[in-house]
Coordinates of C-alpha atoms in Angstrom, one line a residue:
Chain B
M1 CA 67.2 22.6 21.1
G2 CA 66.2 24.0 24.6
K3 CA 62.6 24.8 23.2
G4 CA 60.2 24.9 26.2
R5 CA 62.7 25.8 28.5
I6 CA 61.7 28.9 30.6
E7 CA 63.0 32.2 31.2
E8 CA 66.6 33.1 30.0
K9 CA 69.0 34.1 32.1
G10 CA 70.4 36.5 29.6
L11 CA 73.5 36.3 27.5
D12 CA 77.1 35.8 28.3
L13 CA 80.6 35.5 26.6
V14 CA 81.7 32.0 27.5
K15 CA 84.3 29.3 27.0
G16 CA 82.8 26.1 25.5
N17 CA 84.3 24.0 28.5
E18 CA 82.6 26.3 31.0
A19 CA 79.3 26.2 29.1
L20 CA 79.5 22.3 29.3
A21 CA 80.0 22.4 33.1
M22 CA 77.0 25.1 33.3
G23 CA 75.0 22.7 31.5
A24 CA 75.9 19.7 33.8
I25 CA 74.8 22.0 36.6
D26 CA 71.5 22.8 34.9
A27 CA 70.7 19.2 34.0
G28 CA 70.8 18.8 38.0
C29 CA 74.3 17.0 37.9
R30 CA 75.8 17.2 41.7
L31 CA 78.3 14.9 41.5
Y32 CA 81.4 14.9 39.5
F33 CA 84.8 12.6 39.7
G34 CA 87.7 13.4 37.4
Y35 CA 91.5 13.5 37.0
P36 CA 93.2 16.6 35.2
I37 CA 94.2 16.5 31.8
T38 CA 94.6 19.4 29.0
P39 CA 92.2 20.7 27.3
Q40 CA 89.6 20.1 29.4
N41 CA 90.6 21.6 32.8
D42 CA 88.4 24.2 32.6
I43 CA 85.4 21.8 33.2
P44 CA 86.6 20.3 36.5
E45 CA 87.9 23.8 37.6
Y46 CA 84.3 25.3 37.1
L47 CA 82.6 22.7 39.0
S48 CA 85.2 22.2 41.7
K49 CA 84.1 25.9 42.7
H50 CA 80.3 25.6 42.0
L51 CA 79.2 22.2 43.0
P52 CA 80.0 22.7 46.7
L53 CA 78.2 25.7 46.6
L54 CA 75.0 23.9 45.3
G55 CA 75.1 21.0 47.9
G56 CA 77.0 18.8 45.5
E57 CA 80.4 17.1 45.4
F58 CA 83.6 17.3 43.3
I59 CA 86.3 14.8 44.0
Q60 CA 89.5 14.9 42.1
A61 CA 89.8 11.4 42.1
E62 CA 93.6 9.3 41.9
S63 CA 93.2 8.2 38.7
E64 CA 90.8 8.1 35.6
I65 CA 89.9 4.3 36.6
A66 CA 88.8 5.6 39.9
S67 CA 87.0 8.2 38.4
I68 CA 84.7 6.1 36.1
N69 CA 84.0 3.7 39.0
M70 CA 82.8 6.6 41.0
V71 CA 80.8 7.7 38.4
L72 CA 79.5 3.9 38.2
G73 CA 78.9 3.7 42.1
A74 CA 77.2 7.2 42.0
A75 CA 74.8 6.2 38.8
A76 CA 73.8 3.1 41.0
T77 CA 72.1 5.1 43.2
G78 CA 70.2 7.0 40.9
T79 CA 71.8 10.3 41.2
R80 CA 73.4 12.2 38.0
A81 CA 77.1 11.8 37.9
M82 CA 79.7 12.6 35.4
T83 CA 83.3 12.6 34.6
S84 CA 85.5 14.2 32.0
S85 CA 88.6 13.8 30.4
S86 CA 91.0 13.8 27.3
G87 CA 91.9 10.8 24.9
P88 CA 94.6 9.1 27.3
G89 CA 92.2 9.0 30.0
I90 CA 89.3 8.2 28.2
S91 CA 91.1 4.9 27.2
L92 CA 91.9 4.2 30.8
M93 CA 88.1 4.7 31.7
Q94 CA 87.3 2.0 28.8
E95 CA 86.7 -0.9 31.4
G96 CA 84.3 1.1 33.6
I97 CA 82.1 2.2 30.7
S98 CA 81.8 -1.1 29.8
Y99 CA 80.8 -2.2 33.2
M100 CA 78.3 0.7 33.0
A101 CA 76.8 -0.3 29.8
G102 CA 76.7 -4.1 30.9
S103 CA 75.0 -2.8 34.4
E104 CA 72.7 -0.4 32.5
L105 CA 73.8 2.3 34.5
P106 CA 73.6 6.2 33.2
G107 CA 76.2 8.5 33.3
V108 CA 78.0 11.2 31.3
I109 CA 81.3 11.0 30.1
V110 CA 83.3 13.9 28.3
N111 CA 85.8 13.5 25.9
I112 CA 87.5 16.9 25.1
S113 CA 89.9 15.1 22.6
R114 CA 93.8 15.5 22.3
S115 CA 95.7 14.3 19.3
G116 CA 96.8 10.7 19.9
P117 CA 98.2 8.1 19.8
G118 CA 99.8 7.9 23.0
L119 CA 100.4 11.0 24.7
G120 CA 100.1 12.7 21.6
G121 CA 99.4 16.5 21.6
I122 CA 97.0 18.8 22.8
A123 CA 95.7 20.4 19.5
P124 CA 92.2 19.9 18.3
S125 CA 91.5 16.2 17.0
Q126 CA 88.6 14.0 15.9
G127 CA 91.0 10.9 16.3
D128 CA 88.8 9.4 19.2
Y129 CA 86.2 8.9 16.7
F130 CA 86.1 5.1 16.3
Q131 CA 87.0 5.0 20.2
A132 CA 83.9 6.6 21.2
T133 CA 81.6 5.2 18.3
R134 CA 82.6 1.6 18.3
G135 CA 82.4 1.3 22.4
G136 CA 86.0 1.2 23.1
G137 CA 85.7 -1.2 25.7
H138 CA 85.1 -4.5 26.0
G139 CA 82.0 -6.5 24.9
D140 CA 78.9 -5.9 22.6
Y141 CA 77.8 -2.6 23.6
R142 CA 77.2 0.9 22.5
V143 CA 77.3 4.6 24.3
L144 CA 75.4 7.4 22.7
V145 CA 77.9 9.9 21.4
L146 CA 76.9 13.6 21.0
A147 CA 79.5 15.9 19.1
P148 CA 78.9 19.7 20.0
S149 CA 80.0 22.1 17.3
S150 CA 79.6 25.4 19.3
V151 CA 79.4 26.8 22.7
Q152 CA 75.8 26.9 22.8
E153 CA 75.7 23.0 21.7
M154 CA 78.4 22.6 24.7
Y155 CA 75.7 23.7 26.8
D156 CA 72.4 22.2 25.3
L157 CA 74.0 19.0 24.4
T158 CA 75.2 18.3 28.1
I159 CA 71.7 18.7 29.5
K160 CA 70.4 16.2 26.6
A161 CA 73.2 13.9 27.5
F162 CA 71.8 13.7 31.1
E163 CA 68.3 13.1 29.6
L164 CA 69.7 10.5 27.0
A165 CA 71.5 8.5 29.6
D166 CA 68.5 8.6 32.1
K167 CA 66.1 7.5 29.3
Y168 CA 68.1 4.5 28.1
R169 CA 69.9 3.8 31.3
N170 CA 73.4 3.7 29.3
P171 CA 76.5 6.0 29.2
V172 CA 76.2 8.9 27.1
M173 CA 79.6 10.4 25.9
I174 CA 80.3 14.3 24.7
L175 CA 82.8 14.1 21.9
G176 CA 84.6 17.9 21.4
D177 CA 88.2 19.2 20.8
A178 CA 90.3 21.9 21.7
I179 CA 88.3 24.2 19.3
V180 CA 84.9 23.9 21.0
G181 CA 86.5 23.8 24.2
Q182 CA 88.4 26.8 24.3
M183 CA 86.5 29.1 22.2
K184 CA 84.4 32.0 23.5
E185 CA 81.0 32.5 22.1
P186 CA 77.8 34.1 23.4
L187 CA 75.7 31.5 25.4
V188 CA 71.9 31.9 26.6
R189 CA 71.9 30.0 29.7
R190 CA 68.4 28.7 30.7
T191 CA 66.6 27.8 33.9
P192 CA 66.0 24.1 33.1
E193 CA 63.3 21.7 34.5
V194 CA 65.2 19.0 35.9
R195 CA 63.7 16.1 33.4
E196 CA 64.7 12.9 35.6
P197 CA 62.5 9.7 35.1
P198 CA 61.6 7.9 38.1
K199 CA 64.2 5.3 39.0
E200 CA 63.0 2.1 40.4
W201 CA 66.3 0.2 39.9
A202 CA 68.4 2.6 41.8
L203 CA 70.2 1.3 45.1
R204 CA 69.0 3.4 47.7
G205 CA 68.0 0.9 50.7
A206 CA 65.3 -1.9 50.0
K207 CA 63.6 -1.5 52.9
G208 CA 59.8 -2.8 52.4
R209 CA 60.8 -3.8 48.7
E210 CA 62.3 -6.6 46.9
K211 CA 66.1 -5.9 46.2
N212 CA 67.7 -4.4 43.0
V213 CA 70.6 -6.2 41.5
L214 CA 72.8 -4.1 39.3
K215 CA 75.3 -6.4 37.8
S216 CA 77.1 -7.2 34.6
L217 CA 77.9 -10.9 35.3
Y218 CA 75.3 -13.2 33.9
L219 CA 76.7 -16.9 34.1
G220 CA 73.5 -18.6 34.1
E221 CA 72.3 -20.7 30.8
G222 CA 71.3 -18.4 28.2
E223 CA 71.3 -15.7 30.5
L224 CA 73.9 -13.4 28.9
T225 CA 72.3 -14.2 25.5
Q226 CA 68.9 -12.7 26.8
H227 CA 70.9 -9.8 28.2
V228 CA 72.9 -8.7 25.5
W229 CA 69.8 -9.2 22.7
K230 CA 67.9 -6.9 25.7
L231 CA 70.9 -4.2 25.2
H232 CA 70.9 -4.7 21.4
Q233 CA 67.3 -3.6 21.2
K234 CA 67.9 -0.7 23.2
Y235 CA 70.5 0.5 20.8
E236 CA 68.2 0.4 18.0
R237 CA 65.5 2.3 19.8
M238 CA 68.3 4.9 20.1
K239 CA 67.8 5.7 16.5
E240 CA 64.7 7.9 17.5
D241 CA 67.0 10.4 19.0
V242 CA 69.5 10.5 16.2
L243 CA 70.1 14.4 15.7
Y244 CA 71.6 16.1 12.7
E245 CA 72.2 19.8 11.1
A246 CA 71.2 19.7 7.4
I247 CA 71.9 22.7 5.1
N248 CA 71.3 23.1 1.2
L249 CA 70.4 19.4 0.7
Q250 CA 67.5 20.5 -1.8
D251 CA 69.8 21.4 -4.7
A252 CA 73.1 20.0 -3.6
R253 CA 75.5 18.5 -6.3
L254 CA 77.7 17.5 -3.7
V255 CA 77.0 17.2 0.4
V256 CA 79.9 17.7 2.6
V257 CA 79.7 15.5 6.0
A258 CA 81.7 16.7 8.6
F259 CA 80.9 17.1 12.9
G260 CA 81.8 19.0 15.9
S261 CA 84.2 21.8 15.2
V262 CA 85.0 20.7 11.4
G263 CA 81.4 21.0 10.7
R264 CA 81.5 24.6 11.3
V265 CA 84.7 25.1 9.4
A266 CA 83.0 23.3 6.6
R267 CA 79.8 25.2 6.7
T268 CA 81.8 28.4 6.0
A269 CA 83.6 26.5 3.0
I270 CA 80.3 25.7 1.7
E271 CA 79.3 29.3 1.7
M272 CA 82.2 30.4 -0.1
V273 CA 81.6 27.8 -2.8
Q274 CA 78.1 28.7 -3.1
K275 CA 78.8 32.2 -4.2
E276 CA 81.0 30.9 -6.9
G277 CA 77.9 28.9 -7.9
Y278 CA 78.3 25.5 -6.8
P279 CA 75.5 24.2 -4.8
T280 CA 76.8 22.3 -1.8
G281 CA 75.1 21.0 1.1
L282 CA 76.1 20.0 4.5
I283 CA 75.1 17.2 6.8
R284 CA 76.5 17.7 10.2
P285 CA 76.1 14.4 12.6
I286 CA 75.3 15.7 15.8
T287 CA 74.7 12.2 17.3
L288 CA 77.8 10.1 16.2
F289 CA 75.9 7.2 17.7
P290 CA 73.5 6.7 16.7
F291 CA 74.7 7.8 13.5
P292 CA 72.0 9.7 11.0
E293 CA 72.1 6.9 8.3
E294 CA 68.7 7.6 7.1
V295 CA 69.3 11.2 6.0
I296 CA 72.4 10.1 4.5
W297 CA 70.9 7.4 2.7
E298 CA 67.9 9.2 1.4
T299 CA 70.1 12.3 0.1
S300 CA 72.5 10.0 -1.6
K301 CA 69.6 8.7 -3.7
R302 CA 69.6 12.2 -5.5
V303 CA 73.2 13.4 -4.9
R304 CA 75.6 10.9 -6.2
D305 CA 78.7 12.9 -4.4
F306 CA 79.4 12.8 -0.9
L307 CA 82.7 14.3 0.6
V308 CA 83.7 13.3 4.2
I309 CA 86.0 15.7 5.8
E310 CA 87.8 15.2 8.9
L311 CA 90.6 15.9 11.5
N312 CA 91.7 12.4 11.2
T313 CA 93.0 9.7 8.3
G314 CA 89.6 8.7 7.8
Q315 CA 87.2 7.5 10.7
M316 CA 83.6 8.3 10.2
V317 CA 83.9 8.1 6.4
E318 CA 83.2 4.5 7.2
D319 CA 80.1 5.2 8.6
V320 CA 78.8 7.1 5.8
K321 CA 80.3 4.6 3.0
L322 CA 77.7 2.1 5.3
S323 CA 75.1 4.5 5.0
V324 CA 74.8 5.7 1.5
A325 CA 72.9 4.1 -1.6
E326 CA 74.8 2.1 -4.0
G327 CA 76.5 3.8 -6.8
T328 CA 77.5 6.9 -4.6
R329 CA 80.8 8.2 -4.8
V330 CA 82.2 8.9 -1.0
H331 CA 85.3 11.2 -1.1
F332 CA 87.7 12.0 1.8
Y333 CA 89.7 14.8 3.1
G334 CA 91.5 14.8 6.1
K335 CA 94.1 15.4 8.2
P336 CA 96.2 14.0 11.2
P337 CA 95.0 15.3 14.6
G338 CA 97.2 18.1 15.6
S339 CA 96.8 20.0 12.3
M340 CA 94.2 22.6 11.6
L341 CA 91.6 23.0 8.8
T342 CA 90.9 26.2 7.4
P343 CA 87.4 27.4 5.7
E344 CA 89.7 28.6 2.6
E345 CA 91.2 24.9 2.3
V346 CA 88.2 23.2 2.7
A347 CA 86.4 25.3 -0.3
E348 CA 89.2 24.2 -2.7
V349 CA 88.6 20.5 -1.6
I350 CA 85.2 20.9 -2.3
L351 CA 85.8 22.5 -5.8
S352 CA 88.4 20.3 -6.7
N353 CA 85.7 17.2 -6.2
M354 CA 83.1 19.1 -8.2
K355 CA 84.8 20.4 -11.5
Chain F
M1 CA 78.1 42.7 8.3
Y2 CA 81.0 40.3 8.8
L3 CA 84.7 41.0 9.9
N4 CA 87.4 38.9 11.4
V5 CA 90.6 40.0 12.9
I6 CA 93.9 38.0 14.0
I7 CA 95.3 40.0 16.8
A8 CA 98.9 38.7 17.8
G9 CA 101.8 39.6 19.6
F10 CA 104.3 38.5 22.7
G11 CA 102.7 36.5 25.4
G12 CA 102.4 39.6 28.2
Q13 CA 101.3 42.0 25.6
G14 CA 97.6 41.8 26.3
V15 CA 96.4 40.4 22.9
L16 CA 93.9 38.1 24.2
L17 CA 92.3 40.8 26.4
I18 CA 91.8 43.0 23.8
G19 CA 90.3 40.0 21.7
N20 CA 88.0 39.5 24.5
L21 CA 86.8 43.2 24.7
L22 CA 86.3 43.3 21.0
A23 CA 84.1 39.9 21.3
Y24 CA 82.1 41.3 24.5
A25 CA 81.4 44.8 22.9
A26 CA 80.3 42.8 19.7
M27 CA 77.7 40.5 21.5
Q28 CA 76.7 43.5 23.6
E29 CA 75.8 45.3 20.2
G30 CA 73.7 42.4 19.3
Q31 CA 76.2 41.1 16.9
N32 CA 77.0 37.1 16.5
V33 CA 80.8 36.6 17.6
T34 CA 83.1 34.0 18.1
Y35 CA 86.7 34.5 19.9
M36 CA 89.1 31.8 19.4
P37 CA 92.9 31.8 21.5
S38 CA 95.8 30.3 19.8
Y39 CA 96.2 26.8 21.5
G40 CA 99.4 24.9 22.1
V41 CA 102.3 24.6 24.4
E42 CA 102.8 28.3 25.0
M43 CA 105.6 29.7 27.0
R44 CA 106.8 32.9 28.4
G45 CA 108.4 35.4 25.6
G46 CA 106.3 33.2 23.1
T47 CA 104.0 34.4 20.4
V48 CA 100.1 34.2 21.1
N49 CA 97.2 35.3 19.1
C50 CA 93.4 35.0 18.9
T51 CA 90.8 35.2 16.4
V52 CA 87.8 37.3 16.6
V53 CA 84.8 37.0 13.9
I54 CA 81.9 39.2 14.0
S55 CA 78.7 38.9 11.8
S56 CA 75.2 40.0 11.7
E57 CA 74.3 36.3 10.6
Q58 CA 75.4 32.9 12.0
I59 CA 78.9 32.3 12.5
G60 CA 80.5 29.2 10.6
S61 CA 84.0 29.1 11.2
P62 CA 86.0 30.4 14.3
V63 CA 89.2 29.6 12.4
V64 CA 90.1 32.2 9.9
G65 CA 92.7 31.2 7.2
R66 CA 92.8 34.6 5.4
P67 CA 91.8 37.3 7.6
L68 CA 90.3 40.2 6.5
S69 CA 92.0 42.6 9.1
A70 CA 94.8 41.8 11.8
I71 CA 96.5 43.8 14.8
I72 CA 100.3 42.8 14.8
M73 CA 102.2 43.6 18.1
N74 CA 105.5 42.1 17.1
Q75 CA 107.7 41.2 14.5
P76 CA 107.4 37.2 14.7
S77 CA 103.9 38.0 14.3
L78 CA 104.3 40.2 11.2
E79 CA 106.3 37.3 9.5
R80 CA 103.4 34.6 10.5
F81 CA 100.6 36.4 9.4
E82 CA 101.0 39.3 7.2
P83 CA 101.5 37.0 4.1
R84 CA 97.8 35.7 5.2
I85 CA 95.9 38.6 5.1
M86 CA 93.4 39.0 2.1
P87 CA 94.5 41.3 -0.6
G88 CA 92.6 44.5 0.1
G89 CA 92.7 43.6 3.8
L90 CA 94.1 45.9 6.9
L91 CA 97.0 45.6 8.8
L92 CA 97.7 47.5 11.9
L93 CA 101.3 47.5 12.8
N94 CA 103.1 48.4 16.1
T95 CA 105.7 50.2 14.7
S96 CA 107.6 50.6 18.4
L97 CA 108.7 47.0 17.9
V98 CA 108.7 46.5 14.2
D99 CA 110.2 48.3 11.7
P100 CA 107.3 49.3 9.0
K101 CA 109.8 48.4 6.3
L102 CA 109.3 44.7 6.9
A103 CA 105.4 45.2 5.8
S104 CA 105.9 44.0 2.4
R105 CA 102.7 43.8 1.0
P106 CA 101.3 46.4 -1.7
D107 CA 97.9 45.1 -1.7
I108 CA 96.6 45.6 1.7
E109 CA 96.4 49.0 3.8
V110 CA 99.1 49.4 6.3
I111 CA 98.7 51.7 9.2
S112 CA 101.6 52.0 11.2
I113 CA 101.0 53.1 14.9
P114 CA 103.9 53.7 17.5
M115 CA 101.7 51.7 20.3
N116 CA 104.3 51.5 23.0
K117 CA 105.7 54.9 22.6
L118 CA 102.0 56.2 22.4
A119 CA 101.3 54.3 25.6
E120 CA 104.4 55.3 27.2
G121 CA 103.4 58.9 26.8
N122 CA 100.3 58.4 28.2
G123 CA 101.9 57.1 31.6
D124 CA 102.2 53.4 30.9
P125 CA 103.8 51.3 28.0
K126 CA 101.8 47.9 29.3
L127 CA 98.7 49.5 27.7
A128 CA 100.0 49.3 24.1
N129 CA 97.3 46.7 23.2
M130 CA 94.5 49.4 24.6
V131 CA 96.0 51.9 22.0
A132 CA 95.9 48.9 19.3
L133 CA 92.1 48.2 20.2
G134 CA 91.4 51.9 20.2
A135 CA 92.9 52.6 16.9
Y136 CA 91.2 49.5 15.4
V137 CA 87.6 50.4 16.6
E138 CA 88.0 54.1 15.3
K139 CA 89.3 52.9 11.6
T140 CA 86.8 49.7 11.2
K141 CA 83.8 51.3 13.5
V142 CA 83.1 47.5 13.5
V143 CA 81.7 48.5 17.3
S144 CA 81.5 51.7 19.2
L145 CA 84.1 52.7 21.3
K146 CA 81.3 53.1 24.1
S147 CA 80.9 49.3 24.0
I148 CA 84.2 48.9 24.4
I149 CA 84.4 50.7 27.5
A150 CA 81.2 49.3 28.9
A151 CA 82.8 45.7 28.3
F152 CA 85.8 46.3 30.6
P153 CA 84.1 45.4 34.1
H154 CA 82.5 42.2 32.6
V155 CA 85.9 41.0 30.9
L156 CA 88.2 42.0 33.6
A157 CA 88.4 40.1 36.9
E158 CA 87.4 42.2 39.8
R159 CA 90.7 42.7 41.4
Y160 CA 91.8 44.8 38.3
H161 CA 88.6 46.9 38.1
S162 CA 90.9 49.7 39.7
L163 CA 93.0 49.9 36.4
I164 CA 89.8 50.4 34.1
P165 CA 90.2 54.4 33.8
T166 CA 94.0 54.3 32.6
N167 CA 93.0 51.1 30.1
V168 CA 90.1 53.4 29.2
E169 CA 92.5 56.9 28.7
A170 CA 94.9 54.6 26.3
L171 CA 92.0 53.2 24.3
Q172 CA 90.6 56.8 23.5
L173 CA 94.2 57.7 22.7
G174 CA 94.6 55.0 20.1
S175 CA 91.3 56.3 18.8
R176 CA 92.3 59.7 18.7
Y177 CA 95.7 59.0 17.2
M178 CA 93.6 57.3 14.3
K179 CA 91.4 60.0 13.8
D180 CA 94.3 62.6 13.0
Y181 CA 96.1 59.6 11.1
G182 CA 92.9 59.5 9.0
G183 CA 93.8 62.9 7.8
K184 CA 97.2 62.6 6.7

């Protein structure tokens, strides 16, 4: 990722949440609206310091509901804007996200998730997979979902998120957790070209042109049907932007599917069992919607056993089951949000599913 | 090259700082590195730890179940992490605060270092963490002491830069202690 992007600004040891904030700045985002919640506070902290220096605006809103509606308003002017929060705050934002999807407004929403339900805890969690990939709000809509697994990806995928949001005129969600948010790794920060398409639809004053209308209310005969079909076609087109990482699929006897931080834990586990002579592959979805169903389907025609590992009690496993060829055995190993998975533990699970 | 370490102690002992220094130094030496702080509802006087992974290859998990090495600065951390150390692994134990008899694993190398006492002898008991890091780097050679020293201005906030010389002294003290210890 990041190919073709210009001179490197050098290497620094950076926290994931800060890398994400840097990515937003380097993507040309100058407007942030949010309300504090752990474990994502490093994002607003960084942006509150840097956005004003760049001529941007940082607003701590009175609530998450206000934050997302400010993003909606900013997006309507064609300006790159974002918000970030965690589980409970993202729940509050769902109405606004639905309105953005209905009005075809771009915007980036970051969820560095907590472990719910309810207030839950602040430990790593993948419990918000359904909320992120199934819409979360009301109506027949989708948001693009990106799941970074490293500090570099927190940065790169944030830039990507703004590009995809503009490309599809649709909200994009970044789904992370306390591991990718709080860990530090070397980050290569680049000087990006801000690739922003022309936004003829934006509300910037209608002098000398027809007025633009941005809305999600369609009451005319057949109007809404037509609108939702149009949105549907857009969600289908998003498949051309599917991203995933694949390792050892060629000679694998079993393929692990895991995303985000768990994808990394699984990667080490796979190295462990490979050394013991058990050929294992990994598919790490980077876009959770659109889901990398094609690579899973193709691989499942050769590999009969799939093992889905999640830091929840079973969410993405449903998408894997929908993707595999008939006769594939889809195994699952998960732990409730708030607990932790180690490579040693995952390696044991892989072996027990292979022997 | 691959090494991981869990550094654990009381909040305030500076275990996160030495984790950061180690990670930064390794990065500057061209290694891949991850630094993971313990994350939860922490309180003053509670325990804190971090995991640093250093590798010449791409690093998968930043989370380590069974560490190859550990720097243990207090007793609760010994109880928590000693059983997890890999057989054949390394344990640097702060015997100023922990009775070395409590370290019970015969299948790991335990190195006893009176970290607080040494730091106190150098003028500041607060720098026990630097003694630990100096000893660890001397023992494992995972990075050079020079790289750690060069990391200080990048890792410490500017308002603390005046304290770097005393920190470096404590670091060198730990390194020398380990050199002498190695001869025993």
